[in-house]
Coordinates of N, CA, C and O in Angstrom, one line a residue:
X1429 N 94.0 101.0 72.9 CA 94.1 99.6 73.5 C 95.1 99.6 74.6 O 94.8 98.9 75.6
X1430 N 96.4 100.3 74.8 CA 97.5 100.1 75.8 C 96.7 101.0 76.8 O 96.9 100.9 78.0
X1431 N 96.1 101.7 76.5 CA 95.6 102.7 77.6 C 94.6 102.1 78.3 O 94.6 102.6 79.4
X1432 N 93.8 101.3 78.1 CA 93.0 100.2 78.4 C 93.8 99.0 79.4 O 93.7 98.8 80.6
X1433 N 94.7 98.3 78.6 CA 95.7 97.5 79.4 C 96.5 98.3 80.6 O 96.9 97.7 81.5
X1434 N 96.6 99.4 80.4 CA 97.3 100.2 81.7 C 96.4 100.5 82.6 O 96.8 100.3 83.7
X1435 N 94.8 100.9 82.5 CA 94.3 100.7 83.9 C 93.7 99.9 84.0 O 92.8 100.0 84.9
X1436 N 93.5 98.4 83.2 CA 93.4 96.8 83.6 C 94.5 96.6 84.6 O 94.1 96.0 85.5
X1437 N 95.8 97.1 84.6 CA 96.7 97.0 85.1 C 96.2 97.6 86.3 O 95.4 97.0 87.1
X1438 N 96.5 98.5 86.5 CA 96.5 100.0 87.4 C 95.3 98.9 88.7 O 95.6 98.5 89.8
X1439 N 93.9 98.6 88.0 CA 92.8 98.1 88.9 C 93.6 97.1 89.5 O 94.1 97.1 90.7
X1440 N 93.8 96.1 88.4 CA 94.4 94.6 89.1 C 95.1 95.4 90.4 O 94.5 95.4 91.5
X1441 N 96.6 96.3 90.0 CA 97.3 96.5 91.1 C 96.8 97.0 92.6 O 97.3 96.9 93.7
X1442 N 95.3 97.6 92.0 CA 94.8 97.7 93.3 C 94.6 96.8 94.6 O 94.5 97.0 95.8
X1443 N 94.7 96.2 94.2 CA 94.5 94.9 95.3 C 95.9 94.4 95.9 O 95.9 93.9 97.0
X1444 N 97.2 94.6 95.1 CA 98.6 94.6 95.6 C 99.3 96.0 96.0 O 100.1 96.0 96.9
X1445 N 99.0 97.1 95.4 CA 99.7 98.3 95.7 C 98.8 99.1 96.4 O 97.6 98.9 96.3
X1446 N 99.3 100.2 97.5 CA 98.6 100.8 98.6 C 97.8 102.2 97.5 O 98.3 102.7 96.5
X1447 N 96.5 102.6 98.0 CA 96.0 103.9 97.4 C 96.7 104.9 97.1 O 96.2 105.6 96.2
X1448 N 97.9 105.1 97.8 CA 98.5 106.7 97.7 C 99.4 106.0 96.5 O 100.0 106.9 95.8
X1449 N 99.8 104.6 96.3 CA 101.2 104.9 94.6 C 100.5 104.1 93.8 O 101.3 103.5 93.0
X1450 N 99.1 103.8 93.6 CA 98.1 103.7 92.8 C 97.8 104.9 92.1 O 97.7 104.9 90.8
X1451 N 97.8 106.4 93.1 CA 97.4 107.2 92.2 C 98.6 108.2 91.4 O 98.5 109.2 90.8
X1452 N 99.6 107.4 91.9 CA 100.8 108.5 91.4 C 101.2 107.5 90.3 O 101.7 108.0 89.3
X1453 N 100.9 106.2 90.3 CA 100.9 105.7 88.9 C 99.8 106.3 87.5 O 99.9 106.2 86.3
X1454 N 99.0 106.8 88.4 CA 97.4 107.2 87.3 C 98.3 108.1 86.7 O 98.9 107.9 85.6
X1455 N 98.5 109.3 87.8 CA 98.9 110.6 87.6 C 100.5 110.8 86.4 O 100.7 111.6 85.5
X1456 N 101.3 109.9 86.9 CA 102.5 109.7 85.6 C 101.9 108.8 84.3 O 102.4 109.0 83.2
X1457 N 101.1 108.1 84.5 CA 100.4 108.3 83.1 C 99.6 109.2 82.5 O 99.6 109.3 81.3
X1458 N 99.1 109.7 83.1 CA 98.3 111.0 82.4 C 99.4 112.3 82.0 O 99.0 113.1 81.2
X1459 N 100.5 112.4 82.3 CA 101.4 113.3 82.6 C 102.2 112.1 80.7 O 102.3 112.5 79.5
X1460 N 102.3 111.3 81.1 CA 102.9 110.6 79.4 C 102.1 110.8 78.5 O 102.5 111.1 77.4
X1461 N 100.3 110.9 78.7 CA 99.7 111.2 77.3 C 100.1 112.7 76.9 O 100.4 113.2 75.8
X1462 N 100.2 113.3 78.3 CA 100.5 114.6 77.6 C 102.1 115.2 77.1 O 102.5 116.3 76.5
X1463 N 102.7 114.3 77.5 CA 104.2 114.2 76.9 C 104.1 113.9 75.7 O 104.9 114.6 75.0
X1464 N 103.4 113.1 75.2 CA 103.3 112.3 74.2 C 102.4 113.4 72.9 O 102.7 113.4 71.7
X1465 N 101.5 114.1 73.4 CA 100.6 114.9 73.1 C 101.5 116.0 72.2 O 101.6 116.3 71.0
X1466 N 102.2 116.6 73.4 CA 103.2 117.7 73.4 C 104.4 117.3 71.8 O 104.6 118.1 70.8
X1467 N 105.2 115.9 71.9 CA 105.8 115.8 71.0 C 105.6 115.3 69.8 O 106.6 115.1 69.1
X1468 N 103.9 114.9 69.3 CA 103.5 114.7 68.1 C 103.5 116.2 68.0 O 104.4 116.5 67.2
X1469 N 102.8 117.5 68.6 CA 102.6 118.8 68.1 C 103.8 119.2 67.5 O 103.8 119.6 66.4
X1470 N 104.8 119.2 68.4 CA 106.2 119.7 68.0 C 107.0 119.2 66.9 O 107.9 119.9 66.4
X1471 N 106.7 117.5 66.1 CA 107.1 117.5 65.2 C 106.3 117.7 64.1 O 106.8 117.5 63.0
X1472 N 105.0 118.2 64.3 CA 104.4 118.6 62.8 C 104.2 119.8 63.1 O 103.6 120.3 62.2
X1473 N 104.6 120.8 64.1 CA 105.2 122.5 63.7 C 106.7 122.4 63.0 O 107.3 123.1 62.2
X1474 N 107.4 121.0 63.6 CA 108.6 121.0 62.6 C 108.8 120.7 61.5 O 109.8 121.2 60.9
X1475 N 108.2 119.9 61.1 CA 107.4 119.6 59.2 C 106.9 121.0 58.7 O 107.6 121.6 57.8
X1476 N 105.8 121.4 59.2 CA 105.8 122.3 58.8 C 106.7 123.7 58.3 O 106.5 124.3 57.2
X1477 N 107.5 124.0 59.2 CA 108.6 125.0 59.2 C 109.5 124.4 58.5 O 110.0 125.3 57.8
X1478 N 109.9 123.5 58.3 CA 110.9 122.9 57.2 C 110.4 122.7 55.8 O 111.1 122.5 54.8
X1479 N 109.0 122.8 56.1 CA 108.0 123.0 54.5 C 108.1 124.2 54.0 O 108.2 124.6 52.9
X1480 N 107.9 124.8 54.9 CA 108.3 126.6 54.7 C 109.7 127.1 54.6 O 109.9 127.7 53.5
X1481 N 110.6 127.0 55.3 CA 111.8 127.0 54.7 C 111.8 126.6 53.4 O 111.6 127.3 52.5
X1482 N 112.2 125.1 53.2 CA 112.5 124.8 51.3 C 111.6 125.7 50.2 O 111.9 125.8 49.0
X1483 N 110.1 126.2 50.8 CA 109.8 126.9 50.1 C 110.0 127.9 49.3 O 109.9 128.2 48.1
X1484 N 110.6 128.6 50.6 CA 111.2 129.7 50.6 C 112.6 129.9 49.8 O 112.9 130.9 49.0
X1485 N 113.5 128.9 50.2 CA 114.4 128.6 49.1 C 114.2 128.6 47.9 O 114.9 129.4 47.3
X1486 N 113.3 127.8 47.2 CA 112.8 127.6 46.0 C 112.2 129.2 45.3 O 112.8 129.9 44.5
X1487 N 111.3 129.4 45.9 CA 110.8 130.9 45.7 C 112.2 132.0 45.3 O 112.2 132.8 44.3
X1488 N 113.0 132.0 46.1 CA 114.3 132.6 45.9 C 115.1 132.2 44.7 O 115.7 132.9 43.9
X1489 N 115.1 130.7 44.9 CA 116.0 130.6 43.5 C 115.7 130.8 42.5 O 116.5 131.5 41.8
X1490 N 114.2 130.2 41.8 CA 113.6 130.9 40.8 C 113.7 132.4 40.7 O 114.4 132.6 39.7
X1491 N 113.4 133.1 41.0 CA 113.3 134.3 41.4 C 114.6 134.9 40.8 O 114.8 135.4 39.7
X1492 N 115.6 134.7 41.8 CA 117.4 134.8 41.4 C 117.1 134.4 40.3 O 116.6 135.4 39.8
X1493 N 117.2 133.4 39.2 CA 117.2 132.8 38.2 C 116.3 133.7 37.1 O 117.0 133.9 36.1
X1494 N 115.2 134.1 37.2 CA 114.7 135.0 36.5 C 114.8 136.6 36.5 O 114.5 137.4 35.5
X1495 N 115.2 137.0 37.8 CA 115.8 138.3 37.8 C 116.8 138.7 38.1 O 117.1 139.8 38.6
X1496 N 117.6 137.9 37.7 CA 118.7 138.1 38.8 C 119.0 137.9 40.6 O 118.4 137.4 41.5
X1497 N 120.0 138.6 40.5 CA 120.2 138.8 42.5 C 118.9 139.8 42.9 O 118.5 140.9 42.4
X1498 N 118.5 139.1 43.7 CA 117.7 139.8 44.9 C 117.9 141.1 45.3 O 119.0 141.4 45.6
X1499 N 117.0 142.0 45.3 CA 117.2 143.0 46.3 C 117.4 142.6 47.9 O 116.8 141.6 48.1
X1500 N 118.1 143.0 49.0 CA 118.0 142.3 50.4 C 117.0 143.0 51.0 O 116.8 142.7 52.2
X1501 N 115.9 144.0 50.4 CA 114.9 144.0 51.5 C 114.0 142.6 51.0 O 113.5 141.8 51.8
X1502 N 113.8 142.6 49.9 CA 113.4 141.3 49.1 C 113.4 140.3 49.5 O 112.4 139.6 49.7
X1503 N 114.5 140.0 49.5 CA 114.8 138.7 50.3 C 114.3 138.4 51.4 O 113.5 137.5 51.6
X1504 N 114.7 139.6 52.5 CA 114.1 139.3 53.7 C 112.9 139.4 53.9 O 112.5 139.0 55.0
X1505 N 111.7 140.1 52.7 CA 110.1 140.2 53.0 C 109.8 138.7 52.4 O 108.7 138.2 52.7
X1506 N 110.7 138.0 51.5 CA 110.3 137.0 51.3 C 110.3 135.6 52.3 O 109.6 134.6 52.1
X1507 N 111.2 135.8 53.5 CA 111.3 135.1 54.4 C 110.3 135.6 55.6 O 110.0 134.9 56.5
X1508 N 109.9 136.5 55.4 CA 108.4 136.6 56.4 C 106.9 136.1 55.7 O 105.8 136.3 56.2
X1509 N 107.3 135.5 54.5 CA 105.9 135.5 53.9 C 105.4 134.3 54.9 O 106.0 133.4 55.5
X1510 N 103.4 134.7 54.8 CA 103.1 133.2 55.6 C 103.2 132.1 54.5 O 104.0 132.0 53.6
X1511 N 101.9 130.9 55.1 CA 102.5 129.8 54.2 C 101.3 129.8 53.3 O 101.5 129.1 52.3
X1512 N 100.3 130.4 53.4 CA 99.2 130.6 52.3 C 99.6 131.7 51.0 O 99.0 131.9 49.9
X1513 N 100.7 132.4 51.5 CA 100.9 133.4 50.7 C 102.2 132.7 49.8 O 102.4 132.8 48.6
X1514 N 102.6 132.2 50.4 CA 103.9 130.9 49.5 C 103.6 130.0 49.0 O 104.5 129.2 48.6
X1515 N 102.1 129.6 48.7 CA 101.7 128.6 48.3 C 101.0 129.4 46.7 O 101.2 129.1 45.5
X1516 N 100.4 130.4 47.3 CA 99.9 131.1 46.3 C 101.0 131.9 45.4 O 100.7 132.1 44.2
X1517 N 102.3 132.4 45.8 CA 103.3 133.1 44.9 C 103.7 131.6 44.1 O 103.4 131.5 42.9
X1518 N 104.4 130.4 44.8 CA 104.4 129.1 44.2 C 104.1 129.0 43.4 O 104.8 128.9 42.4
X1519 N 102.5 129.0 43.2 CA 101.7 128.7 41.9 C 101.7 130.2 40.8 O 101.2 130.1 39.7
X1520 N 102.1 131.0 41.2 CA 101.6 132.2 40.4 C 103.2 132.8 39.7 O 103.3 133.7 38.9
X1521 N 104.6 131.8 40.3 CA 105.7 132.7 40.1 C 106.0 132.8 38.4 O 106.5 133.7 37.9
X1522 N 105.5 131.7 37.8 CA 105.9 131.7 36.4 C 105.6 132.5 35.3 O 106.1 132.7 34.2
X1523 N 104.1 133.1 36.0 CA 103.5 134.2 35.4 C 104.1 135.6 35.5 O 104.0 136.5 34.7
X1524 N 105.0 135.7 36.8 CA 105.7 137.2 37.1 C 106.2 137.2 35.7 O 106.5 136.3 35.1
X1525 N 106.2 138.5 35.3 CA 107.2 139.0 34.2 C 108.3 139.9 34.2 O 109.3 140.1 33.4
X1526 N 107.9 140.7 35.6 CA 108.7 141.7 36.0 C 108.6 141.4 37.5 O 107.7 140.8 38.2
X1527 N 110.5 142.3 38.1 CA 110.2 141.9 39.6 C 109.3 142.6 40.3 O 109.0 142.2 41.5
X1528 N 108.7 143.8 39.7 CA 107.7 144.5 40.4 C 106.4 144.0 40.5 O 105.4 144.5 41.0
X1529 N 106.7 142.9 39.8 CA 105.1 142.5 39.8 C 104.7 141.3 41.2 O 103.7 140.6 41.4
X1530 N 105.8 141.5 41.9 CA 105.9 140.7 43.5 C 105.2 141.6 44.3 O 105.0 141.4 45.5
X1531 N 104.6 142.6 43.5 CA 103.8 143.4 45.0 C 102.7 142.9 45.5 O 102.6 142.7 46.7
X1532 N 101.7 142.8 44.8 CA 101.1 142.0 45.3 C 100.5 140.5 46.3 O 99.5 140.1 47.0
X1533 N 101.9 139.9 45.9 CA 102.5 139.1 47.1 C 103.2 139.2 48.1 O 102.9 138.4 49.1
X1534 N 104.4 140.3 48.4 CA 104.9 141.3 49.2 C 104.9 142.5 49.1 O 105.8 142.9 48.4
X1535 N 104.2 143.2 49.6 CA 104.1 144.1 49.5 C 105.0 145.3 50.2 O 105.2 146.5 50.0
X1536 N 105.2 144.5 51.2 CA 106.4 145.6 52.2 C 108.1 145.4 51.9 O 109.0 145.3 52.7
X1537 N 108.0 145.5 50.4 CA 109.5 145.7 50.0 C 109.6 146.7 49.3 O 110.7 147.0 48.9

């Protein structure tokens, strides 16, 4: 709807503003959808990544809590996991019974 009122706008102006800052009006609006574009993307890669972080936390503390302290290559394969594979250790941690039984979810430790 405002994108609609902006070149309702933009036309009307035609008849008061000269052709050449008619179109640098278009053109900084087209330039805001994509500002605008740009910073919805960037806060739901940041949702994201902060969903994966606490994940990751979590995955760790249980983990600490059932096996103790971490090994540190451990830790650190557990901070490369993707987020389908943290969703899937998530659901599967309470079944581990041993810490070796993480290989199958990381396997490069």
């Amino acid at each position: 709807m405002s994108q609609k009122i902006c070149v309702l706008s933009l036309v009307v102006s035609n008849r008061i503003v000269d052709e050449e800052t008619l179109e640098e009006l278009w053109e900084e609006l087209q330039m805001l959808k994509v500002i605008k574009f740009a910073e919805k993307k960037g806060r739901e890669k940041g949702r994201e990544e902060g969903r994966e972080e606490g994940q990751i936390k979590v995955i760790k503390q249980l983990l600490t809590r059932k096996f103790g302290p971490l090994p540190q290559t451990l830790s650190q394969a557990i901070d490369t996991l993707d987020s389908s594979t943290l969703d899937i250790l998530s659901a599967d941690i309470l079944d581990i019974e041993r810490i070796e039984d993480l290989g199958p979810y990381i396997p490069k430790w």
